[in-house]
C-alpha positions as protocol buffer text, in pm:
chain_id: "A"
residue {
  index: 1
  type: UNK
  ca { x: 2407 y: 1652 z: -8442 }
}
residue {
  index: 2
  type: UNK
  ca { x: 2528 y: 2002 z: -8542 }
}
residue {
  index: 3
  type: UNK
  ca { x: 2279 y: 2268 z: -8501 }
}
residue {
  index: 4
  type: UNK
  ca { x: 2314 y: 2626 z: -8706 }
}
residue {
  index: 5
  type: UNK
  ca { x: 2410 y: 2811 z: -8437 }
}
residue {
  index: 6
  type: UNK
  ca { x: 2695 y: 2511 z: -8329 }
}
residue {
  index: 7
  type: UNK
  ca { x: 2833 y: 2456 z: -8711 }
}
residue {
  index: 8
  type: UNK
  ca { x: 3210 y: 2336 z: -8727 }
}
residue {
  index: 9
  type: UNK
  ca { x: 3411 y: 2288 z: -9001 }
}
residue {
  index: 10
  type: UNK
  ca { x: 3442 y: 2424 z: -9314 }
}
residue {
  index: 11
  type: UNK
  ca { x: 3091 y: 2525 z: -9371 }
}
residue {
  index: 12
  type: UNK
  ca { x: 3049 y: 2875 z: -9571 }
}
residue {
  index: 13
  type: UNK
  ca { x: 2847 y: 3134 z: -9307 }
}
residue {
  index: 14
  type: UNK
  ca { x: 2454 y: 3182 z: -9428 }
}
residue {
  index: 15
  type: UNK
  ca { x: 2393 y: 3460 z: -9646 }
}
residue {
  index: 16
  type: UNK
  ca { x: 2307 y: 3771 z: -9400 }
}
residue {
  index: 17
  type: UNK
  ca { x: 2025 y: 3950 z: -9410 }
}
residue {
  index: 18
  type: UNK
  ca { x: 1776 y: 3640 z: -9506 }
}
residue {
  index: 19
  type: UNK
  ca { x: 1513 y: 3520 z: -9266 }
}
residue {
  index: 20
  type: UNK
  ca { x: 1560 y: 3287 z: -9041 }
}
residue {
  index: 21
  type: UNK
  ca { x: 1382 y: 2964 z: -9293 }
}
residue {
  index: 22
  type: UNK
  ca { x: 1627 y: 3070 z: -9509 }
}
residue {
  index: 23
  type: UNK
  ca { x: 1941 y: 3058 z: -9329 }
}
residue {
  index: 24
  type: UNK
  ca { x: 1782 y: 2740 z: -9169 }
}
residue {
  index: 25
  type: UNK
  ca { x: 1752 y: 2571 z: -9556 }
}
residue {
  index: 26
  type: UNK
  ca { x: 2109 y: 2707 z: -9634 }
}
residue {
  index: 27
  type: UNK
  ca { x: 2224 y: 2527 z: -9316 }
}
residue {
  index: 28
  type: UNK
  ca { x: 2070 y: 2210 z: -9355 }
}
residue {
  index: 29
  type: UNK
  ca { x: 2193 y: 2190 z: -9761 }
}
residue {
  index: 30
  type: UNK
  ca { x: 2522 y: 2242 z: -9619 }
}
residue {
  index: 31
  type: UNK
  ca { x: 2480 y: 2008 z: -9339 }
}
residue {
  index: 32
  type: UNK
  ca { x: 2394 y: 1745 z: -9644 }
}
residue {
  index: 33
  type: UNK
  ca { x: 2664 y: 1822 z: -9882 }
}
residue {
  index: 34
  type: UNK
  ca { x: 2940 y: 1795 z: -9529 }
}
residue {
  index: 35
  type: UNK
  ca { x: 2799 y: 1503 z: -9339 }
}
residue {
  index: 36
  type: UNK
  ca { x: 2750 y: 1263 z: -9657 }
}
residue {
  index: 37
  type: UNK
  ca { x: 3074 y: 1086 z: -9812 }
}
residue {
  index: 38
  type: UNK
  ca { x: 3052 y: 1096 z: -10213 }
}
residue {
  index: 39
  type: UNK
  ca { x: 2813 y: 1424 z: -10259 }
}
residue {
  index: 40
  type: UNK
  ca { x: 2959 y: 1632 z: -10519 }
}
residue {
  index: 41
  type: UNK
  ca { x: 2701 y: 1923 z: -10556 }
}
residue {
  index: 42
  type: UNK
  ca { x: 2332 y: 1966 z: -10539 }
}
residue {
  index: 43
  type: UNK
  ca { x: 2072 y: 2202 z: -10612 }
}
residue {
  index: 44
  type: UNK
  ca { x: 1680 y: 2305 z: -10521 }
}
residue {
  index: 45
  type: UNK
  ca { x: 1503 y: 2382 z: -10781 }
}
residue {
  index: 46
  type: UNK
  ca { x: 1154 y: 2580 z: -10807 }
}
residue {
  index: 47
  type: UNK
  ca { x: 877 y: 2385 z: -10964 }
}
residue {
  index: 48
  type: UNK
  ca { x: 905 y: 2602 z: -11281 }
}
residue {
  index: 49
  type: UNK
  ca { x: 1265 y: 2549 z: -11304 }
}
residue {
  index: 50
  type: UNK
  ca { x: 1496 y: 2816 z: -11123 }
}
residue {
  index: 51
  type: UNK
  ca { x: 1745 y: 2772 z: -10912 }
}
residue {
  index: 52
  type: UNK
  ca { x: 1684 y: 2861 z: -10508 }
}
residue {
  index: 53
  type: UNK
  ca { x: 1949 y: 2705 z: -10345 }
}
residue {
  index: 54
  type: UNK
  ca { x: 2288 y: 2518 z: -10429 }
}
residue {
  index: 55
  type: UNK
  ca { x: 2595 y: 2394 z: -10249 }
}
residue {
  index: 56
  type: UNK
  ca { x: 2931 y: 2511 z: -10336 }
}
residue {
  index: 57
  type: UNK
  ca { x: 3100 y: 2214 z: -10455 }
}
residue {
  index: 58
  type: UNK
  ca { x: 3515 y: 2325 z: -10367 }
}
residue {
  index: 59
  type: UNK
  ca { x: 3407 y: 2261 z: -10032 }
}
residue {
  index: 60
  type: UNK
  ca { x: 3367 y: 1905 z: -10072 }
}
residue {
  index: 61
  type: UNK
  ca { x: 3733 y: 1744 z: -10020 }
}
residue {
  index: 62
  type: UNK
  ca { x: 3630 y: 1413 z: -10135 }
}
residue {
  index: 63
  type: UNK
  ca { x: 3611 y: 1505 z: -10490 }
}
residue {
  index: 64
  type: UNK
  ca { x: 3843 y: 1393 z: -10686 }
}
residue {
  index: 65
  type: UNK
  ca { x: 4079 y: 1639 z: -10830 }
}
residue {
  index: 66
  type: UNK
  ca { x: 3985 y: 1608 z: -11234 }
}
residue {
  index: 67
  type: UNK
  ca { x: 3578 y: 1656 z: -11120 }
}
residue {
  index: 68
  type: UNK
  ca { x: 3605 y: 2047 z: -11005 }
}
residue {
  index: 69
  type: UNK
  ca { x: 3259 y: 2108 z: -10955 }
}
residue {
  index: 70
  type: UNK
  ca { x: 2900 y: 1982 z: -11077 }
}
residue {
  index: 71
  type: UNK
  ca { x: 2830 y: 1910 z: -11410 }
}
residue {
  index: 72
  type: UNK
  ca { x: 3058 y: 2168 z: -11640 }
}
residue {
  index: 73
  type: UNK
  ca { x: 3131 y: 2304 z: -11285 }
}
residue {
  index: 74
  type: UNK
  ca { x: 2811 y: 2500 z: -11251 }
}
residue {
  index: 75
  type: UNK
  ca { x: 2467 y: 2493 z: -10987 }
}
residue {
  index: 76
  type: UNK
  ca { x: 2273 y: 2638 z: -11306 }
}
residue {
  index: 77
  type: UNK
  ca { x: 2405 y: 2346 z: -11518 }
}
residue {
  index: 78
  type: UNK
  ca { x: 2257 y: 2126 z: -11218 }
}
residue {
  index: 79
  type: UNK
  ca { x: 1927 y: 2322 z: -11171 }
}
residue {
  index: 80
  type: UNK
  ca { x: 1906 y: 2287 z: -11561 }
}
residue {
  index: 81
  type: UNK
  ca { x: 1922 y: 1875 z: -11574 }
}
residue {
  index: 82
  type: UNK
  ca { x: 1747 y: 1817 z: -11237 }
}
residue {
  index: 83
  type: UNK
  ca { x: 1426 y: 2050 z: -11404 }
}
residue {
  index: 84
  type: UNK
  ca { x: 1428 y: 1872 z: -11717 }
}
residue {
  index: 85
  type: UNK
  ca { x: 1471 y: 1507 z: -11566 }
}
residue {
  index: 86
  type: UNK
  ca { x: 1182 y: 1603 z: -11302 }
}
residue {
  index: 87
  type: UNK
  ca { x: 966 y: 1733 z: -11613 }
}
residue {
  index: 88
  type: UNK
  ca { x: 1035 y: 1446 z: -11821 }
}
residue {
  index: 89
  type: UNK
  ca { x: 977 y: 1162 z: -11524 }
}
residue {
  index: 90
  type: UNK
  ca { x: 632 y: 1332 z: -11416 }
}
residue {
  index: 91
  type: UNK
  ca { x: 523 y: 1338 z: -11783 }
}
residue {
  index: 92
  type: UNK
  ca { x: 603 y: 978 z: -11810 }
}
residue {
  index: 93
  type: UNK
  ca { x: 419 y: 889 z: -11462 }
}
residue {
  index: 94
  type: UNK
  ca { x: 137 y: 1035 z: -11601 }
}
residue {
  index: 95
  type: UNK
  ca { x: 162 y: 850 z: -11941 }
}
residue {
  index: 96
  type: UNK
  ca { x: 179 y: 507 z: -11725 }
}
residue {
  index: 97
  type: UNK
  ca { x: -42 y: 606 z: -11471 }
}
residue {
  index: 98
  type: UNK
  ca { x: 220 y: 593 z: -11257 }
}
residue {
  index: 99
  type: UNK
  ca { x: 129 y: 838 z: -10993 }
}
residue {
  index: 100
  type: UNK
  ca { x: 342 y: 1098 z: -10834 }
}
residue {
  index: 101
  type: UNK
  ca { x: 724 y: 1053 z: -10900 }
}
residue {
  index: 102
  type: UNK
  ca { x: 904 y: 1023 z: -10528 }
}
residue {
  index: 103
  type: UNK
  ca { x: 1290 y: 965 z: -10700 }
}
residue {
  index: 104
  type: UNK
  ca { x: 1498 y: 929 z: -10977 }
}
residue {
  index: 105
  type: UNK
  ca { x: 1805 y: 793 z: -10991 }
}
residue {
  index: 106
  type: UNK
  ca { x: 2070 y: 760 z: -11285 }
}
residue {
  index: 107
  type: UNK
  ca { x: 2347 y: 559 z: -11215 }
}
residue {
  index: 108
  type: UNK
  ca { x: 2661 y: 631 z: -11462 }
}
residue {
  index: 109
  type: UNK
  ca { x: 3027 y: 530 z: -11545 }
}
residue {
  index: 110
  type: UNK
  ca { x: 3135 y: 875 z: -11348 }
}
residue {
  index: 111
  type: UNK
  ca { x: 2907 y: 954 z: -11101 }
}
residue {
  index: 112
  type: UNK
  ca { x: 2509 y: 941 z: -10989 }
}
residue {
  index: 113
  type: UNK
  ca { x: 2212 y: 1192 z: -11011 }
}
residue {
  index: 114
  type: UNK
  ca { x: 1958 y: 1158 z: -10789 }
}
residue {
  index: 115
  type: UNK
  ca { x: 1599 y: 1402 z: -10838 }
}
residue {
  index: 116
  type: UNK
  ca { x: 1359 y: 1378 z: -10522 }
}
residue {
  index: 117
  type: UNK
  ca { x: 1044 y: 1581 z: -10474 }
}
residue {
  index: 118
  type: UNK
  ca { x: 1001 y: 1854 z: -10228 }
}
residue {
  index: 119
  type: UNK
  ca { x: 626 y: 1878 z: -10148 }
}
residue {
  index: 120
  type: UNK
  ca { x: 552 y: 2191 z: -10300 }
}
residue {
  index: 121
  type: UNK
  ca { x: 647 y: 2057 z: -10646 }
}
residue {
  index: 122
  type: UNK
  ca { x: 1052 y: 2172 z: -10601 }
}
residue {
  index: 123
  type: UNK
  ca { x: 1287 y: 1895 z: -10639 }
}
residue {
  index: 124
  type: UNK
  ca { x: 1614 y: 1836 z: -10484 }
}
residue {
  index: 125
  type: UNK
  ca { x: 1892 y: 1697 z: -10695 }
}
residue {
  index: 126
  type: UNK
  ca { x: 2218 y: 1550 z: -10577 }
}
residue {
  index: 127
  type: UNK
  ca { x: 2548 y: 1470 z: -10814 }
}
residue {
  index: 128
  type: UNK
  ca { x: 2727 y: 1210 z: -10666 }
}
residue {
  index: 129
  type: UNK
  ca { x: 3056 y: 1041 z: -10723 }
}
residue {
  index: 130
  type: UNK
  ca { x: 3008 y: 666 z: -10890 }
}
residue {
  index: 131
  type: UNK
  ca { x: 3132 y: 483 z: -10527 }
}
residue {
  index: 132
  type: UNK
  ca { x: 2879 y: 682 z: -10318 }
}
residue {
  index: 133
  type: UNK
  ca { x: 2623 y: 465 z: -10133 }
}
residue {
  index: 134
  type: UNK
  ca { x: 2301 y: 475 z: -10288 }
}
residue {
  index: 135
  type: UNK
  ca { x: 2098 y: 394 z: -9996 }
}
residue {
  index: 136
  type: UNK
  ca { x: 2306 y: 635 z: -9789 }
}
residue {
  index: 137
  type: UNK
  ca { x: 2272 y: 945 z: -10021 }
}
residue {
  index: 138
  type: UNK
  ca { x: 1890 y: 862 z: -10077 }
}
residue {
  index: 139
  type: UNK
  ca { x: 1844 y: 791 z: -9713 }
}
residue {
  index: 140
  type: UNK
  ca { x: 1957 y: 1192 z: -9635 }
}
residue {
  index: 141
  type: UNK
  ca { x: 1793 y: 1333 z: -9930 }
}
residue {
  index: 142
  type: UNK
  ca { x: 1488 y: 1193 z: -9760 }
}
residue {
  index: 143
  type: UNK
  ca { x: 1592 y: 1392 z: -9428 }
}
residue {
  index: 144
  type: UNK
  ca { x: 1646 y: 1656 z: -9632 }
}
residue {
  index: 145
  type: UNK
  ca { x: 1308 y: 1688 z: -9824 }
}
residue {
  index: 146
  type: UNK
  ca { x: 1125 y: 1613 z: -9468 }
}
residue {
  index: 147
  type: UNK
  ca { x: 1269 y: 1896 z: -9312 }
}
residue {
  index: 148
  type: UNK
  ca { x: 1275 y: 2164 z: -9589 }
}
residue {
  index: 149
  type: UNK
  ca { x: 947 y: 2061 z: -9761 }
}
residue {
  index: 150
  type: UNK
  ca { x: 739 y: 2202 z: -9512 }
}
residue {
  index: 151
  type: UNK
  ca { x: 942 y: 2565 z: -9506 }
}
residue {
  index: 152
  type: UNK
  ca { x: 939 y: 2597 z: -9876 }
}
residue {
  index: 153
  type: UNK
  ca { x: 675 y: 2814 z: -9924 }
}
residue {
  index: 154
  type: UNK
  ca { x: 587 y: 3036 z: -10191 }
}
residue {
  index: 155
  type: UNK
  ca { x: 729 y: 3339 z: -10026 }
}
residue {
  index: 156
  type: UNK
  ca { x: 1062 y: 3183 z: -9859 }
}
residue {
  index: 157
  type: UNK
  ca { x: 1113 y: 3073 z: -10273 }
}
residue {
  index: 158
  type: UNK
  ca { x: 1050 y: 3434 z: -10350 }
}
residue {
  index: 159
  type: UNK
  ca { x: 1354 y: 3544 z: -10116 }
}
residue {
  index: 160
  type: UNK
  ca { x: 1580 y: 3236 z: -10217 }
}
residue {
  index: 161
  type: UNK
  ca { x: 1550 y: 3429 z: -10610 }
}
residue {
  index: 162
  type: UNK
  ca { x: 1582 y: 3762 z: -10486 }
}
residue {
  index: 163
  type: UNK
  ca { x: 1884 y: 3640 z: -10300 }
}
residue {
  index: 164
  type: UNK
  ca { x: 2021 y: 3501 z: -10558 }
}
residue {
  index: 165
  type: UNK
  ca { x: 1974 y: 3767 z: -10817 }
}
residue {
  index: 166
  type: UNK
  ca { x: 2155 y: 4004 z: -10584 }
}
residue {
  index: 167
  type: UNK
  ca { x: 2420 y: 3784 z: -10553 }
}
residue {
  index: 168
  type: UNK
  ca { x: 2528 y: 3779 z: -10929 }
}
């Protein structure tokens, strides 16, 4: 297994200057996106809806040529779905008494969405190409959400927005 300080490949360098959770969360979304066939583009999302983190989707090869990116080819377009299908799936676990929602998945013509919960009330989402293994992209969103749910705190969010406000 690659480690952050042993990345090959086409991986983008972390953003300088952030702390070391941070470049440790950019690694390990990149990690994701690189080591799991049929991931298109995904996004963590705060609990109130902003974007923290994304991948950069022209990095993933396996895309075919006519999909260029995420939905409409944007993270924000991503962030923006993944909130509002986490907000409307935990409104209707509550109207069924359904307890806490662990996953979503929506399985289309052209591709997959998968929402998963971070512990602090983030969620990750994943857009996926319509062959990708379920179990397999699940299965690493999983890893994922274990190892970044327990770094996510409210001040490591704080520098993922400043971060990414600078960056526009």
């Amino acid at each position: 297994m690659r480690t952050p300080s042993s990345s090959a490949g086409p991986a983008t360098p972390a953003p300088h200057g952030l702390s070391s959770e941070a470049r440790n969360l950019h690694w390990l979304l990149t990690n994701l996106v690189e080591e799991v066939p049929g991931i298109l583009s995904v996004a963590v999302v705060s609990s109130d809806g902003l974007l923290l983190l994304s991948s950069d989707p022209g990095r993933n090869a396996e895309r075919p040529a006519a999909r260029t990116g995420g939905p409409r080819g944007s993270s924000a377009d991503l962030a923006t779905i993944v909130s509002g299908l986490g907000s409307l799936t935990i409104g209707a676990a509550k109207l069924m008494d359904g307890g806490g929602v662990k996953q979503t998945v929506v399985a289309m013509a052209e591709g997959s969405l998968f929402v998963m919960s971070i512990s602090d009330g983030s969620l990750l989402g994943v857009h996926a190409t319509p062959d990708c293994d379920m179990s397999v992209v699940a299965y690493h969103m999983a890893l994922f959400v274990g190892r970044a749910g327990h770094v996510l705190t409210p001040e490591l969010r704080s520098e993922l927005r400043k971060s990414r406000e600078s960056a526009r």
